[in-house]
Short mmCIF file of C-alpha atoms in Angstrom, two decimals:
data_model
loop_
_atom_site.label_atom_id
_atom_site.label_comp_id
_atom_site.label_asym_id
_atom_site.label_seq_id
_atom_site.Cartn_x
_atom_site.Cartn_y
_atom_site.Cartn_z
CA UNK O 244 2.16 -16.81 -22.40
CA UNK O 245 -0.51 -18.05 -20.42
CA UNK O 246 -1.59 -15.97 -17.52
CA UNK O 247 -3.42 -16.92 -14.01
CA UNK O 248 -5.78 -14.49 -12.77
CA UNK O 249 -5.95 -15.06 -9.29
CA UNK O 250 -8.91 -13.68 -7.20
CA UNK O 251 -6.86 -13.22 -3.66
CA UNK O 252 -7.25 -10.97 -0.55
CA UNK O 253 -4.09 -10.69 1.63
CA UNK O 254 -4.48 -9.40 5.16
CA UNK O 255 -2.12 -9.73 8.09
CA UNK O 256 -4.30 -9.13 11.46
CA UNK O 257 -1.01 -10.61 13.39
CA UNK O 258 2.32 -11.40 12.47
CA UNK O 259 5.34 -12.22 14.33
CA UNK O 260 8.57 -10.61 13.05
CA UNK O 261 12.68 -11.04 13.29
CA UNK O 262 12.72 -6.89 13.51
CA UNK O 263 11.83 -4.58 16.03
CA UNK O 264 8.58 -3.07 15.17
CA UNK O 265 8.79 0.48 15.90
CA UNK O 266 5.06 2.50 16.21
CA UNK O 267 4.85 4.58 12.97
CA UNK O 268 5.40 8.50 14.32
CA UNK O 269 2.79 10.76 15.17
CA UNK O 270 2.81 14.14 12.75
CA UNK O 271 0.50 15.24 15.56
CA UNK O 272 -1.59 14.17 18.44
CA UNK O 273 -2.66 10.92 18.42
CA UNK O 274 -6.65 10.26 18.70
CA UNK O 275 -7.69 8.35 21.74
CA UNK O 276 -6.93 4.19 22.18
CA UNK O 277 -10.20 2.80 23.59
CA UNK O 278 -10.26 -0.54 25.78
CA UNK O 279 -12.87 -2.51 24.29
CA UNK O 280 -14.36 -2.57 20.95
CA UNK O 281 -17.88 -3.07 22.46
CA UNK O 282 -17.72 0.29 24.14
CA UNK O 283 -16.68 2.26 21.45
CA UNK O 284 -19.55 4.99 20.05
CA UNK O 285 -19.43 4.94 16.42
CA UNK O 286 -18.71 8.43 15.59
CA UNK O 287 -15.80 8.88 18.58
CA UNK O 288 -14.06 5.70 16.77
CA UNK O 289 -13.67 7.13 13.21
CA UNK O 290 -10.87 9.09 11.61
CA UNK O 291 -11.43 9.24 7.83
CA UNK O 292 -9.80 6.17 6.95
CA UNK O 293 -12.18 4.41 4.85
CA UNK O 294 -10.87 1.20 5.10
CA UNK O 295 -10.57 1.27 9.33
CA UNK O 296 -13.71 2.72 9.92
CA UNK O 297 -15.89 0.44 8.09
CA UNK O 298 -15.44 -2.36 10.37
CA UNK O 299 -13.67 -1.35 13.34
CA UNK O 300 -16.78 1.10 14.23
CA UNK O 301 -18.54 -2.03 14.14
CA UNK O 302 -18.62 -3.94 18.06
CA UNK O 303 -19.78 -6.72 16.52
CA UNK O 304 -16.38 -7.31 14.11
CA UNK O 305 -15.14 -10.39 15.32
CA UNK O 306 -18.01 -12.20 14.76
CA UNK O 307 -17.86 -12.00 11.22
CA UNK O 308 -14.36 -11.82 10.15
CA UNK O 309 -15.09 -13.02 6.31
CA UNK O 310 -17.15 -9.18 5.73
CA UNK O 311 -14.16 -7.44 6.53
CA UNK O 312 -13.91 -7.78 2.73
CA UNK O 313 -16.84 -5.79 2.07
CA UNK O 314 -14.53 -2.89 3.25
CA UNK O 315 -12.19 -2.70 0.50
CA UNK O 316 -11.47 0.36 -1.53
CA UNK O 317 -9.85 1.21 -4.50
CA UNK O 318 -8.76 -0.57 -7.32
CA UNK O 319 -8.61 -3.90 -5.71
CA UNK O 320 -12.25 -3.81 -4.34
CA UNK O 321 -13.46 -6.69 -5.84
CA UNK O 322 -10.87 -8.91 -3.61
CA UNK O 323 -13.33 -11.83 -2.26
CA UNK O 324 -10.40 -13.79 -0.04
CA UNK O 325 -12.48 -16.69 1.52
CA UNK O 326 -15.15 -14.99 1.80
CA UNK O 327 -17.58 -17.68 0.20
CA UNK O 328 -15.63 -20.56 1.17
CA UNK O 329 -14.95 -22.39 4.62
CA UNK O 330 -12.75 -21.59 7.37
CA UNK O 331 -10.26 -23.82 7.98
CA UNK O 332 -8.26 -23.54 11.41
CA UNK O 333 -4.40 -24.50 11.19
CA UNK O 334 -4.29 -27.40 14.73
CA UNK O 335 -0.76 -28.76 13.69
CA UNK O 336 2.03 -26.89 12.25
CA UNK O 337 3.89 -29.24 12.68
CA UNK O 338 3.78 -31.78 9.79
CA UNK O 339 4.30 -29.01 6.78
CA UNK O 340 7.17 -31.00 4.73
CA UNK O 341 8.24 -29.57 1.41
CA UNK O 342 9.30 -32.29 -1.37
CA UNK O 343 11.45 -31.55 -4.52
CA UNK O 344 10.01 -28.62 -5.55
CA UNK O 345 10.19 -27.27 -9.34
CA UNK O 346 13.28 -24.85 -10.14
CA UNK O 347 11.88 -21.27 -9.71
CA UNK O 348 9.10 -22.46 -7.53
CA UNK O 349 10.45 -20.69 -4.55
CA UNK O 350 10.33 -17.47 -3.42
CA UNK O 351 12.38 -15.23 -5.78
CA UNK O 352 13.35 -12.61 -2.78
CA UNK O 353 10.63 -10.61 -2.59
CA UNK O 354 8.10 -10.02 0.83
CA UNK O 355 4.76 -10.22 -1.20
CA UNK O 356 5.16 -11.31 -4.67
CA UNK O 357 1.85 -10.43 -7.13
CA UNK O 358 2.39 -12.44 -10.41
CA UNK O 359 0.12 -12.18 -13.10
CA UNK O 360 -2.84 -11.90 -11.04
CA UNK O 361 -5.73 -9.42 -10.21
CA UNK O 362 -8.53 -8.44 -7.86
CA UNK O 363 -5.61 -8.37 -5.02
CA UNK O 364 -5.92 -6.79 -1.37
CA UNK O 365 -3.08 -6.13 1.10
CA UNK O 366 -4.30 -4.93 3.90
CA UNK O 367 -2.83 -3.90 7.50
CA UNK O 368 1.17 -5.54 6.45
CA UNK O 369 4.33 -4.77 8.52
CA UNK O 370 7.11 -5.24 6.21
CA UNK O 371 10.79 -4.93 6.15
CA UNK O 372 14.64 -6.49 5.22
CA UNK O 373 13.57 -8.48 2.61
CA UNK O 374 16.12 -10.18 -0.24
CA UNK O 375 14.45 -8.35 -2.99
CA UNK O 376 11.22 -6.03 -2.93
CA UNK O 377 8.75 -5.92 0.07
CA UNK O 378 5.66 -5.84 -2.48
CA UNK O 379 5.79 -6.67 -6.04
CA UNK O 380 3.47 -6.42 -9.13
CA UNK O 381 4.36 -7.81 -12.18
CA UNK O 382 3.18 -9.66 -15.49
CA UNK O 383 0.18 -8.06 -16.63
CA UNK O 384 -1.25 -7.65 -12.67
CA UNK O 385 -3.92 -5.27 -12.07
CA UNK O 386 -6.87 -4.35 -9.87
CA UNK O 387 -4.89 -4.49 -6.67
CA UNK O 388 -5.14 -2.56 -3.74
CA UNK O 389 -2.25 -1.99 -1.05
CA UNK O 390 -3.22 -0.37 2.03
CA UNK O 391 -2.60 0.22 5.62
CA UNK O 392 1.03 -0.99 5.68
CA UNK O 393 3.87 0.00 7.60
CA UNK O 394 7.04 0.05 5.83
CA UNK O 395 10.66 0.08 6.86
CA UNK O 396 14.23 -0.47 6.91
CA UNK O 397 14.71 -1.50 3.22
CA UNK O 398 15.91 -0.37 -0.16
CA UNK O 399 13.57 -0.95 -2.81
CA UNK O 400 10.37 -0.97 -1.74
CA UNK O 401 7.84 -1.60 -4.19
CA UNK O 402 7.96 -2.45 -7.99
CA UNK O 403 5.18 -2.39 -9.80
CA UNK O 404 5.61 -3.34 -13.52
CA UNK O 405 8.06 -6.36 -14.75
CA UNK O 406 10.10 -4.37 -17.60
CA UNK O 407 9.61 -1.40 -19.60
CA UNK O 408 9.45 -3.83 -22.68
CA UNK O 409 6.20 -5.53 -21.38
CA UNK O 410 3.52 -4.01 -22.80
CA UNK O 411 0.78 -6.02 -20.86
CA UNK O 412 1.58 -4.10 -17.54
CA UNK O 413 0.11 -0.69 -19.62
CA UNK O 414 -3.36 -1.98 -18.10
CA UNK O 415 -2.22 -2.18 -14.54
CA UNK O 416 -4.08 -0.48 -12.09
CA UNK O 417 -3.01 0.21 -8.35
CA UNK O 418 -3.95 1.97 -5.27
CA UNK O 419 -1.63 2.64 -2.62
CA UNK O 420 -3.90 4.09 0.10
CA UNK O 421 -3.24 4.69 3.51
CA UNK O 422 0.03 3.22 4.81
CA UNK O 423 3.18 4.96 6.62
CA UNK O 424 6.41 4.60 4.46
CA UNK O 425 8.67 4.78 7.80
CA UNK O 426 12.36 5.01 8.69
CA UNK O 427 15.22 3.19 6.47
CA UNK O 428 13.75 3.56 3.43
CA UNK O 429 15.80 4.34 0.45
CA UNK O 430 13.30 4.26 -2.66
CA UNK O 431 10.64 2.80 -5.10
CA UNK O 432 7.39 4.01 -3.01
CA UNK O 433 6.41 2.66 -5.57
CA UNK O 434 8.50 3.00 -8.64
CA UNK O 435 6.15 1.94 -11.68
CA UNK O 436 6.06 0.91 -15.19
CA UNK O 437 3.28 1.70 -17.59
CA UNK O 438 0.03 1.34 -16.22
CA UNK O 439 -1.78 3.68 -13.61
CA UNK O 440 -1.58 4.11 -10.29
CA UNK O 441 -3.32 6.13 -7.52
CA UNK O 442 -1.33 7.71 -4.30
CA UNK O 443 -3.89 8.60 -2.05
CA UNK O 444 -3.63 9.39 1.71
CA UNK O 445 -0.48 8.29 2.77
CA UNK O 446 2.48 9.57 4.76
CA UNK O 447 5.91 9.66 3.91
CA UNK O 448 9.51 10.36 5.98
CA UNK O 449 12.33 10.35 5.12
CA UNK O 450 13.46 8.50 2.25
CA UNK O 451 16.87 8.16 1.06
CA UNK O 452 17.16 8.66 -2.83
CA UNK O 453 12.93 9.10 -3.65
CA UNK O 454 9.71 8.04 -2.88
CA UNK O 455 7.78 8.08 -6.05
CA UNK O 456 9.57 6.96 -9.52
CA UNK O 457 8.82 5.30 -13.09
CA UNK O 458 9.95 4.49 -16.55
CA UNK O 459 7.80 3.83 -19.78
CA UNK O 460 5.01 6.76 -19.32
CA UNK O 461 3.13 5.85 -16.25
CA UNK O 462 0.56 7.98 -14.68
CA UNK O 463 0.85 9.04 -11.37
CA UNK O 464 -1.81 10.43 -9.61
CA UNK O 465 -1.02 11.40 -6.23
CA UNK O 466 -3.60 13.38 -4.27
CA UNK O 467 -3.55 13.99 0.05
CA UNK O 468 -0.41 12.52 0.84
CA UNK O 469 2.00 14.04 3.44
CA UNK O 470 5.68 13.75 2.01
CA UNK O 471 7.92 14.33 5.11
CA UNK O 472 11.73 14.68 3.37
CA UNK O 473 14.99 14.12 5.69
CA UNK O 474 17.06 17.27 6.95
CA UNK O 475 19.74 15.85 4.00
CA UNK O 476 19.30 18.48 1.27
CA UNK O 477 19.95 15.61 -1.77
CA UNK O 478 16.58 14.07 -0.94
CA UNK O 479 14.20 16.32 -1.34
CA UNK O 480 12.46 15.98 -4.28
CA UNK O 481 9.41 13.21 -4.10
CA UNK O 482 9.66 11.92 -7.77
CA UNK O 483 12.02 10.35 -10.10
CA UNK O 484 11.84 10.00 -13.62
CA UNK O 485 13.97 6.94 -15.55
CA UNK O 486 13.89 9.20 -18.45
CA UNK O 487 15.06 12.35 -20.32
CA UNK O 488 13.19 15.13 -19.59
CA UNK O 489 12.26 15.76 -23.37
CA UNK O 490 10.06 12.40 -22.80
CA UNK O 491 9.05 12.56 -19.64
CA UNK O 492 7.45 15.89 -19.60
CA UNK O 493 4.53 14.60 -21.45
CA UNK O 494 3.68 11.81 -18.78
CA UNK O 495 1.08 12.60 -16.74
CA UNK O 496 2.31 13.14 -12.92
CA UNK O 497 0.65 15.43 -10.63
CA UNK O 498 0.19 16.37 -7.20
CA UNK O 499 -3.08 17.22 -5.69
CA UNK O 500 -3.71 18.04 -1.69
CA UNK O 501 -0.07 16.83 -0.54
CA UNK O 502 1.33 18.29 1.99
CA UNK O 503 5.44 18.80 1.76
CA UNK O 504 7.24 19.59 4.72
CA UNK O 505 10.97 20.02 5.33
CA UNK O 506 11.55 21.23 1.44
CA UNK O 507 10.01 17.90 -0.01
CA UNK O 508 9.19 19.02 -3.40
CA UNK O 509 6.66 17.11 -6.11
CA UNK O 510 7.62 18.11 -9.59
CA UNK O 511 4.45 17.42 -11.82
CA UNK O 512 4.57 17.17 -16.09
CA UNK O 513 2.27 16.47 -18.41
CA UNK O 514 -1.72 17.23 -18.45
CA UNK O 515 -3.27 18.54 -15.60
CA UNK O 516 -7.37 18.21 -16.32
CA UNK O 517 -8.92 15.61 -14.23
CA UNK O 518 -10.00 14.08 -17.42
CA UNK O 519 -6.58 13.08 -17.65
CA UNK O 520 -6.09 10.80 -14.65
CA UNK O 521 -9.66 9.07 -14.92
CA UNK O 522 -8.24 5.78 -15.20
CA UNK O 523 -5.92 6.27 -12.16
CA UNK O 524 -8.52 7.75 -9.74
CA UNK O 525 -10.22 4.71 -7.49
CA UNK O 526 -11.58 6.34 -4.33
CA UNK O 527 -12.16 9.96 -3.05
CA UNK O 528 -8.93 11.51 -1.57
CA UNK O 529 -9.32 12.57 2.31
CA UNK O 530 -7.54 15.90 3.23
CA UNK O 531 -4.12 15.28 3.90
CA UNK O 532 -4.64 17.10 7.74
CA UNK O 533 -6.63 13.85 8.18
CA UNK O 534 -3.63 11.61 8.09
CA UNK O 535 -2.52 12.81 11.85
CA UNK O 536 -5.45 10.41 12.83
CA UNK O 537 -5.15 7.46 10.92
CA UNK O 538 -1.34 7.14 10.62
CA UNK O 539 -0.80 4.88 13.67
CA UNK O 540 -3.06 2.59 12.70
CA UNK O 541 -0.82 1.05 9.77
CA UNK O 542 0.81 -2.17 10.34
CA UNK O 543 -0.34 -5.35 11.45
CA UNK O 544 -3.08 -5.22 14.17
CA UNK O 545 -2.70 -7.23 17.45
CA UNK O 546 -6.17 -8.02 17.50
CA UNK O 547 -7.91 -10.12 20.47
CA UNK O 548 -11.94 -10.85 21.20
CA UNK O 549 -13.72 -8.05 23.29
CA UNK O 550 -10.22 -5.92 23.35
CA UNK O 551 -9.01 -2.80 21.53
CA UNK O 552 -7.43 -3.45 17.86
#
């Protein structure tokens, strides 16, 4: 089967939506909103987020939107976008007509669909109520990087991995870094098939079934997240395994520098050297107390020259 290897970069800076965006919840106090980019002093403006801080330190960011992919991270770092090409500025909407299109062509339900493709970047999302998943990877997909999203009000959230029969996903590669898994989510944060797939800095409340799930021997490496579980005492536990235990307790699953509150619980199997989770480790893990900073930042940015973003 022929595959398309797709060098993309995805980021929302401002999106209308049909649902009430809600502000993602503050685990603590919030750091300070300042007016104007131009006034901000570089080390007052950053809060560990790796992503964030590389350009929104920066006064002079909206003069160069196309390096804004120099600040990728993880897995998906190599994302170029448009960053060598033009720009080219939409002045009618208006004449966008759509004309027979192939069967399948269409949107099969999902809110971002990756499909055979790698070197992907989805940055700074708000997604919810979509048909099928709000992000999925499938088809051999890899090198892709999903950060700084704010997720709610929807059942299964992210898939990453087509079928446990299809053995090209076992090189898939993901970071999920940064973003705030909000309220009215049930499961598959992600939920994964083969491959590997690094956790890393991101908060968690209040999911329905699970957060973190897989089939066909994934490895999981989750390190300096903060898993918030609901007061119902059937939801608890982080993971899920598709499996029976006498399989599953050789796949490699840990949990390094989460924090669990309100009896979450991470239940780890498998190897627990570092050596072990080499191929799922893409960026340095922040300490999970940093999170009370960057948390309200996820989501898509209303961003406007000389103004706070």
């Amino acid at each position: 089967m022929a595959r398309f290897y797709l060098v993309s970069l995805l980021i929302c800076l401002h999106a209308t939506s049909t649902f009430s965006r809600h502000v993602p919840q503050q685990i603590s106090e919030p750091v300070p909103r300042y007016s104007t980019r131009r006034q901000l002093d570089t080390e007052q403006c950053r809060t560990g987020n790796l992503i964030d801080d590389c350009w929104r330190c920066d006064p002079e960011w909206e003069a160069n939107r196309k390096k804004l992919t120099d600040c990728a991270v993880g897995f998906g770092k190599n994302a170029i976008g448009g960053r060598d090409g033009d720009v080219y500025v939409v002045t009618d909407s208006g004449n966008a007509m759509v004309w027979d299109p192939f069967p399948h062509s269409g949107s099969d339900g999902d809110g971002i669909s990756i499909f055979g493709s790698r070197d992907v970047w989805i940055d700074h999302c708000t997604l919810a109520n979509c048909y099928d998943g709000l992000i999925d990877a499938t088809y051999g997909s890899t090198s892709i990087t999903i950060s700084n999203n704010y997720m709610l009000h929807h059942n299964e959230v992210m898939l990453m991995g087509h079928s446990d029969e299809f053995l090209d996903d076992k090189n898939m590669q993901v970071t999920i870094a940064f973003n705030y898994f909000g309220e009215g989510l049930v499961q598959r944060m992600p939920r994964c098939r083969h491959g590997y797939f690094h956790i890393v800095n991101n908060v968690y409340t209040g999911w329905q079934m699970y957060a973190i799930g897989g089939s066909a021997n994934p490895t999981i490496n989750s390190q300096g997240n903060v898993f918030v579980a609901s007061d119902n005492n059937y939801s608890k536990e982080v993971t899920k395994r598709e499996s029976y235990f006498d399989e599953w307790k050789n796949w490699n699953w840990r949990s390094e520098g989460d924090m669990m509150l309100n009896g979450a619980f991470f239940t780890p199997s498998g190897q627990e050297t570092s050596e072990s989770y080499i191929k799922a480790s893409s960026m340095v893990a922040r300490p999970s107390s940093l999170l009370t900073q960057t948390a309200q930042y996820a989501g898509t940015l209303r961003c406007r020259k000389g103004y706070g973003c």
